[in-house]
Short mmCIF file of N, CA and C in Angstrom, two decimals:
data_model
loop_
_atom_site.label_atom_id
_atom_site.label_comp_id
_atom_site.label_asym_id
_atom_site.label_seq_id
_atom_site.Cartn_x
_atom_site.Cartn_y
_atom_site.Cartn_z
N UNK A 1 85.75 89.69 118.83
CA UNK A 1 85.58 88.93 117.60
C UNK A 1 85.91 89.82 116.41
N UNK A 2 86.74 89.34 115.56
CA UNK A 2 87.16 90.09 114.38
C UNK A 2 86.41 89.58 113.15
N UNK A 3 85.83 90.51 112.43
CA UNK A 3 85.11 90.14 111.20
C UNK A 3 85.89 90.67 110.02
N UNK A 4 86.24 89.78 109.12
CA UNK A 4 86.99 90.15 107.93
C UNK A 4 86.01 90.48 106.81
N UNK A 5 86.08 91.70 106.31
CA UNK A 5 85.15 92.12 105.26
C UNK A 5 85.83 92.24 103.90
N UNK A 6 86.91 91.51 103.70
CA UNK A 6 87.58 91.55 102.39
C UNK A 6 86.64 91.01 101.33
N UNK A 7 86.53 91.73 100.24
CA UNK A 7 85.74 91.28 99.11
C UNK A 7 86.69 91.05 97.93
N UNK A 8 86.54 89.91 97.30
CA UNK A 8 87.36 89.57 96.15
C UNK A 8 86.66 89.96 94.86
N UNK A 9 87.43 90.35 93.87
CA UNK A 9 86.90 90.62 92.55
C UNK A 9 86.84 89.29 91.79
N UNK A 10 85.70 88.98 91.19
CA UNK A 10 85.53 87.70 90.49
C UNK A 10 85.57 87.95 88.98
N UNK A 11 86.44 87.21 88.33
CA UNK A 11 86.63 87.29 86.88
C UNK A 11 86.33 85.92 86.29
N UNK A 12 85.69 85.90 85.14
CA UNK A 12 85.45 84.63 84.46
C UNK A 12 86.48 84.50 83.35
N UNK A 13 87.28 83.45 83.41
CA UNK A 13 88.28 83.20 82.37
C UNK A 13 87.62 82.99 81.02
N UNK A 14 88.27 83.44 79.98
CA UNK A 14 87.71 83.32 78.62
C UNK A 14 87.43 81.87 78.25
N UNK A 15 88.34 81.00 78.59
CA UNK A 15 88.14 79.59 78.25
C UNK A 15 86.90 79.04 78.95
N UNK A 16 86.73 79.38 80.22
CA UNK A 16 85.54 78.94 80.97
C UNK A 16 84.27 79.51 80.34
N UNK A 17 84.33 80.77 79.99
CA UNK A 17 83.16 81.44 79.39
C UNK A 17 82.76 80.78 78.07
N UNK A 18 83.72 80.52 77.23
CA UNK A 18 83.43 80.00 75.89
C UNK A 18 83.16 78.51 75.83
N UNK A 19 83.76 77.73 76.72
CA UNK A 19 83.65 76.28 76.61
C UNK A 19 82.80 75.61 77.68
N UNK A 20 82.62 76.27 78.80
CA UNK A 20 81.94 75.58 79.90
C UNK A 20 80.66 76.27 80.37
N UNK A 21 80.66 77.58 80.40
CA UNK A 21 79.47 78.27 80.88
C UNK A 21 78.36 78.23 79.85
N UNK A 22 78.69 78.27 78.58
CA UNK A 22 77.67 78.21 77.51
C UNK A 22 76.72 77.03 77.66
N UNK A 23 77.22 75.80 77.87
CA UNK A 23 76.29 74.67 78.04
C UNK A 23 75.36 74.82 79.25
N UNK A 24 75.88 75.40 80.35
CA UNK A 24 75.02 75.62 81.52
C UNK A 24 73.93 76.64 81.19
N UNK A 25 74.31 77.72 80.49
CA UNK A 25 73.32 78.73 80.09
C UNK A 25 72.23 78.10 79.22
N UNK A 26 72.66 77.28 78.28
CA UNK A 26 71.73 76.65 77.35
C UNK A 26 70.81 75.66 78.07
N UNK A 27 71.37 74.84 78.95
CA UNK A 27 70.60 73.82 79.63
C UNK A 27 69.63 74.40 80.66
N UNK A 28 70.09 75.41 81.41
CA UNK A 28 69.27 75.92 82.51
C UNK A 28 68.59 77.26 82.22
N UNK A 29 68.83 77.81 81.05
CA UNK A 29 68.20 79.03 80.56
C UNK A 29 68.07 80.12 81.63
N UNK A 30 66.87 80.52 81.98
CA UNK A 30 66.66 81.66 82.87
C UNK A 30 67.13 81.41 84.30
N UNK A 31 67.26 80.17 84.70
CA UNK A 31 67.71 79.85 86.06
C UNK A 31 69.22 80.09 86.21
N UNK A 32 69.95 80.01 85.11
CA UNK A 32 71.39 80.14 85.18
C UNK A 32 71.83 81.50 85.70
N UNK A 33 71.16 82.58 85.28
CA UNK A 33 71.59 83.92 85.71
C UNK A 33 71.53 84.04 87.23
N UNK A 34 70.50 83.48 87.87
CA UNK A 34 70.37 83.53 89.33
C UNK A 34 71.44 82.64 89.97
N UNK A 35 71.68 81.49 89.39
CA UNK A 35 72.72 80.59 89.89
C UNK A 35 74.08 81.28 89.86
N UNK A 36 74.39 81.89 88.72
CA UNK A 36 75.70 82.54 88.60
C UNK A 36 75.81 83.74 89.53
N UNK A 37 74.74 84.45 89.71
CA UNK A 37 74.72 85.58 90.65
C UNK A 37 75.07 85.09 92.07
N UNK A 38 74.51 83.97 92.46
CA UNK A 38 74.80 83.38 93.77
C UNK A 38 76.25 82.92 93.85
N UNK A 39 76.74 82.27 92.80
CA UNK A 39 78.14 81.82 92.75
C UNK A 39 79.07 83.02 92.92
N UNK A 40 78.81 84.06 92.18
CA UNK A 40 79.65 85.25 92.23
C UNK A 40 79.63 85.87 93.64
N UNK A 41 78.47 85.96 94.25
CA UNK A 41 78.36 86.49 95.61
C UNK A 41 79.17 85.65 96.59
N UNK A 42 79.03 84.33 96.49
CA UNK A 42 79.74 83.43 97.40
C UNK A 42 81.26 83.54 97.20
N UNK A 43 81.70 83.60 95.96
CA UNK A 43 83.14 83.69 95.70
C UNK A 43 83.72 85.02 96.17
N UNK A 44 82.96 86.09 96.06
CA UNK A 44 83.45 87.38 96.55
C UNK A 44 83.77 87.32 98.04
N UNK A 45 83.12 86.42 98.73
CA UNK A 45 83.33 86.22 100.16
C UNK A 45 84.02 84.88 100.42
N UNK A 46 85.05 84.58 99.66
CA UNK A 46 85.71 83.28 99.66
C UNK A 46 86.22 82.87 101.05
N UNK A 47 86.65 83.82 101.84
CA UNK A 47 87.19 83.45 103.15
C UNK A 47 86.12 82.84 104.05
N UNK A 48 84.90 83.30 103.94
CA UNK A 48 83.79 82.70 104.69
C UNK A 48 83.42 81.35 104.07
N UNK A 49 83.46 81.30 102.75
CA UNK A 49 83.10 80.08 102.03
C UNK A 49 84.08 78.94 102.34
N UNK A 50 85.33 79.29 102.56
CA UNK A 50 86.35 78.28 102.87
C UNK A 50 86.07 77.55 104.18
N UNK A 51 85.26 78.12 105.02
CA UNK A 51 84.92 77.49 106.30
C UNK A 51 83.83 76.43 106.14
N UNK A 52 83.29 76.31 104.94
CA UNK A 52 82.28 75.30 104.66
C UNK A 52 82.93 74.11 103.95
N UNK A 53 82.14 73.11 103.65
CA UNK A 53 82.64 71.95 102.91
C UNK A 53 82.48 72.10 101.40
N UNK A 54 82.03 73.27 100.95
CA UNK A 54 81.78 73.47 99.52
C UNK A 54 83.04 73.83 98.73
N UNK A 55 84.08 74.27 99.43
CA UNK A 55 85.33 74.68 98.76
C UNK A 55 86.51 73.93 99.37
N UNK A 56 87.37 73.42 98.48
CA UNK A 56 88.59 72.75 98.91
C UNK A 56 89.78 73.35 98.18
N UNK A 57 90.76 73.82 98.95
CA UNK A 57 92.01 74.26 98.33
C UNK A 57 92.74 73.01 97.86
N UNK A 58 93.18 73.01 96.62
CA UNK A 58 93.85 71.84 96.06
C UNK A 58 95.36 72.09 95.93
N UNK A 59 95.72 73.16 95.25
CA UNK A 59 97.13 73.50 95.04
C UNK A 59 97.38 74.89 95.66
N UNK A 60 98.43 75.00 96.48
CA UNK A 60 98.73 76.26 97.16
C UNK A 60 100.20 76.61 96.89
N UNK A 61 100.42 77.87 96.54
CA UNK A 61 101.78 78.37 96.32
C UNK A 61 101.81 79.86 96.69
N UNK A 62 102.46 80.17 97.80
CA UNK A 62 102.59 81.55 98.27
C UNK A 62 101.22 82.23 98.40
N UNK A 63 100.98 83.27 97.59
CA UNK A 63 99.74 84.05 97.67
C UNK A 63 98.66 83.54 96.71
N UNK A 64 98.93 82.42 96.04
CA UNK A 64 97.99 81.88 95.06
C UNK A 64 97.51 80.50 95.48
N UNK A 65 96.31 80.17 95.09
CA UNK A 65 95.86 78.79 95.23
C UNK A 65 94.78 78.47 94.22
N UNK A 66 94.66 77.19 93.94
CA UNK A 66 93.59 76.67 93.08
C UNK A 66 92.67 75.89 93.98
N UNK A 67 91.38 76.11 93.81
CA UNK A 67 90.40 75.43 94.65
C UNK A 67 89.25 74.91 93.80
N UNK A 68 88.56 73.94 94.37
CA UNK A 68 87.37 73.37 93.73
C UNK A 68 86.17 73.77 94.58
N UNK A 69 85.17 74.31 93.91
CA UNK A 69 83.95 74.79 94.57
C UNK A 69 82.77 74.01 94.02
N UNK A 70 81.99 73.41 94.90
CA UNK A 70 80.80 72.66 94.50
C UNK A 70 79.58 73.57 94.59
N UNK A 71 78.71 73.50 93.59
CA UNK A 71 77.52 74.35 93.61
C UNK A 71 76.32 73.58 93.06
N UNK A 72 75.15 74.10 93.34
CA UNK A 72 73.95 73.53 92.74
C UNK A 72 73.21 74.61 91.96
N UNK A 73 72.32 74.20 91.11
CA UNK A 73 71.53 75.12 90.29
C UNK A 73 70.37 75.62 91.13
N UNK A 74 70.16 76.93 91.09
CA UNK A 74 69.06 77.54 91.85
C UNK A 74 67.73 76.91 91.47
N UNK A 75 66.89 76.77 92.45
CA UNK A 75 65.51 76.29 92.31
C UNK A 75 65.39 74.83 91.89
N UNK A 76 66.50 74.12 91.83
CA UNK A 76 66.45 72.69 91.57
C UNK A 76 66.75 72.01 92.90
N UNK A 77 65.86 71.19 93.33
CA UNK A 77 65.95 70.61 94.67
C UNK A 77 66.89 69.41 94.73
N UNK A 78 68.18 69.71 94.58
CA UNK A 78 69.24 68.70 94.68
C UNK A 78 70.33 69.31 95.55
N UNK A 79 70.90 68.52 96.43
CA UNK A 79 71.96 69.04 97.29
C UNK A 79 73.18 69.40 96.45
N UNK A 80 74.00 70.25 97.03
CA UNK A 80 75.23 70.67 96.35
C UNK A 80 76.08 69.47 95.98
N UNK A 81 76.26 68.56 96.92
CA UNK A 81 77.09 67.38 96.70
C UNK A 81 76.49 66.49 95.60
N UNK A 82 75.19 66.27 95.66
CA UNK A 82 74.52 65.39 94.69
C UNK A 82 74.42 66.00 93.29
N UNK A 83 74.50 67.33 93.18
CA UNK A 83 74.38 67.97 91.87
C UNK A 83 75.57 67.66 90.97
N UNK A 84 76.72 67.41 91.58
CA UNK A 84 77.96 67.10 90.86
C UNK A 84 78.46 68.25 90.00
N UNK A 85 78.05 69.46 90.30
CA UNK A 85 78.51 70.64 89.58
C UNK A 85 79.73 71.22 90.29
N UNK A 86 80.74 71.56 89.51
CA UNK A 86 81.99 72.03 90.08
C UNK A 86 82.50 73.28 89.36
N UNK A 87 83.25 74.06 90.11
CA UNK A 87 83.96 75.21 89.55
C UNK A 87 85.40 75.11 90.05
N UNK A 88 86.34 75.31 89.15
CA UNK A 88 87.75 75.38 89.53
C UNK A 88 88.13 76.85 89.46
N UNK A 89 88.68 77.35 90.58
CA UNK A 89 89.04 78.76 90.66
C UNK A 89 90.51 78.94 90.96
N UNK A 90 91.05 80.07 90.52
CA UNK A 90 92.40 80.49 90.85
C UNK A 90 92.26 81.74 91.71
N UNK A 91 92.87 81.72 92.89
CA UNK A 91 92.75 82.84 93.82
C UNK A 91 94.10 83.51 94.00
N UNK A 92 94.11 84.83 93.81
CA UNK A 92 95.28 85.65 94.08
C UNK A 92 94.95 86.46 95.32
N UNK A 93 95.52 86.06 96.46
CA UNK A 93 95.20 86.71 97.73
C UNK A 93 95.77 88.13 97.83
N UNK A 94 96.86 88.39 97.13
CA UNK A 94 97.45 89.73 97.17
C UNK A 94 96.56 90.74 96.43
N UNK A 95 96.08 90.37 95.27
CA UNK A 95 95.23 91.26 94.48
C UNK A 95 93.75 91.17 94.86
N UNK A 96 93.40 90.23 95.75
CA UNK A 96 92.00 89.96 96.11
C UNK A 96 91.19 89.69 94.84
N UNK A 97 91.70 88.73 94.06
CA UNK A 97 91.09 88.42 92.77
C UNK A 97 90.89 86.92 92.61
N UNK A 98 89.73 86.56 92.09
CA UNK A 98 89.41 85.16 91.83
C UNK A 98 89.09 85.03 90.35
N UNK A 99 89.74 84.07 89.70
CA UNK A 99 89.44 83.79 88.31
C UNK A 99 88.77 82.42 88.22
N UNK A 100 87.61 82.40 87.60
CA UNK A 100 86.91 81.13 87.36
C UNK A 100 87.56 80.51 86.14
N UNK A 101 88.17 79.34 86.34
CA UNK A 101 88.89 78.66 85.26
C UNK A 101 88.01 77.66 84.52
N UNK A 102 87.23 76.89 85.26
CA UNK A 102 86.37 75.85 84.67
C UNK A 102 85.06 75.78 85.43
N UNK A 103 83.98 75.53 84.72
CA UNK A 103 82.66 75.28 85.30
C UNK A 103 82.14 74.04 84.60
N UNK A 104 81.88 72.98 85.38
CA UNK A 104 81.50 71.73 84.72
C UNK A 104 80.62 70.88 85.62
N UNK A 105 79.94 69.96 84.97
CA UNK A 105 79.21 68.91 85.69
C UNK A 105 80.12 67.69 85.70
N UNK A 106 80.24 67.07 86.83
CA UNK A 106 81.14 65.91 86.95
C UNK A 106 80.80 64.83 85.93
N UNK A 107 79.56 64.75 85.55
CA UNK A 107 79.13 63.74 84.57
C UNK A 107 79.67 64.01 83.17
N UNK A 108 80.18 65.22 82.92
CA UNK A 108 80.73 65.56 81.61
C UNK A 108 82.17 65.12 81.41
N UNK A 109 82.80 64.68 82.49
CA UNK A 109 84.21 64.31 82.42
C UNK A 109 84.36 62.94 81.77
N UNK A 110 85.21 62.88 80.78
CA UNK A 110 85.43 61.62 80.05
C UNK A 110 86.53 60.77 80.69
N UNK A 111 87.35 61.37 81.54
CA UNK A 111 88.45 60.68 82.18
C UNK A 111 87.97 59.95 83.42
N UNK A 112 88.73 58.98 83.86
CA UNK A 112 88.42 58.25 85.09
C UNK A 112 88.78 59.09 86.32
N UNK A 113 89.75 59.97 86.19
CA UNK A 113 90.23 60.77 87.31
C UNK A 113 89.87 62.23 87.09
N UNK A 114 88.93 62.74 87.87
CA UNK A 114 88.46 64.13 87.73
C UNK A 114 89.59 65.14 87.91
N UNK A 115 90.39 64.97 88.95
CA UNK A 115 91.47 65.91 89.24
C UNK A 115 92.48 65.96 88.10
N UNK A 116 92.88 64.81 87.59
CA UNK A 116 93.83 64.77 86.47
C UNK A 116 93.24 65.48 85.26
N UNK A 117 91.94 65.33 85.03
CA UNK A 117 91.27 65.98 83.90
C UNK A 117 91.36 67.50 84.00
N UNK A 118 90.93 68.06 85.15
CA UNK A 118 90.92 69.52 85.23
C UNK A 118 92.33 70.10 85.33
N UNK A 119 93.26 69.38 85.93
CA UNK A 119 94.65 69.84 85.94
C UNK A 119 95.19 69.95 84.51
N UNK A 120 94.86 68.96 83.69
CA UNK A 120 95.26 68.98 82.29
C UNK A 120 94.62 70.16 81.55
N UNK A 121 93.35 70.42 81.82
CA UNK A 121 92.66 71.56 81.20
C UNK A 121 93.35 72.88 81.55
N UNK A 122 93.77 73.01 82.80
CA UNK A 122 94.45 74.24 83.23
C UNK A 122 95.81 74.35 82.55
N UNK A 123 96.56 73.26 82.50
CA UNK A 123 97.88 73.27 81.84
C UNK A 123 97.77 73.71 80.39
N UNK A 124 96.75 73.20 79.69
CA UNK A 124 96.59 73.50 78.26
C UNK A 124 96.03 74.91 78.02
N UNK A 125 95.13 75.37 78.87
CA UNK A 125 94.37 76.59 78.56
C UNK A 125 94.68 77.80 79.44
N UNK A 126 95.39 77.58 80.51
CA UNK A 126 95.79 78.67 81.41
C UNK A 126 97.26 78.49 81.75
N UNK A 127 98.10 78.56 80.73
CA UNK A 127 99.53 78.29 80.88
C UNK A 127 100.21 79.18 81.92
N UNK A 128 99.84 80.45 81.97
CA UNK A 128 100.46 81.38 82.92
C UNK A 128 100.15 80.97 84.36
N UNK A 129 98.92 80.57 84.62
CA UNK A 129 98.54 80.13 85.96
C UNK A 129 99.22 78.81 86.30
N UNK A 130 99.32 77.91 85.34
CA UNK A 130 99.95 76.61 85.57
C UNK A 130 101.42 76.76 85.99
N UNK A 131 102.07 77.82 85.55
CA UNK A 131 103.47 78.06 85.90
C UNK A 131 103.67 78.24 87.41
N UNK A 132 102.66 78.73 88.11
CA UNK A 132 102.77 78.95 89.56
C UNK A 132 102.81 77.64 90.35
N UNK A 133 102.32 76.57 89.73
CA UNK A 133 102.16 75.31 90.46
C UNK A 133 102.96 74.20 89.78
N UNK A 134 104.04 73.82 90.39
CA UNK A 134 104.91 72.80 89.79
C UNK A 134 104.28 71.43 89.78
N UNK A 135 103.29 71.20 90.64
CA UNK A 135 102.67 69.88 90.72
C UNK A 135 101.43 69.72 89.84
N UNK A 136 101.22 70.63 88.93
CA UNK A 136 100.08 70.49 87.99
C UNK A 136 100.50 69.61 86.83
#
């Protein structure tokens, strides 16, 4: 049995930090730091996480992919699926690097189509990453 111990470096995109993480920090206060610590730990081990139903690769191009990760807030007794909290990540498998692009609650989306909404957010705010994916 082969165990892969690759650890990815997790980076929070500026747009995510300024526009999406702030409301979570404000709403969940002291619980948010533990939640984010867990998110970061899980993402560092993305290859194991991909074997669960919490992460779905959406767009794939060579050594890069965009995925959606579902998470719940620590100490709140709601399932991951029912929490409706999502993170959109960009993974560079060559550099072993993950960039958090968006962190949101599904209830915050004003559009009827969640995927179209976050794809548009990436096109507008992460132009360099959007260039890798012609179907964005």
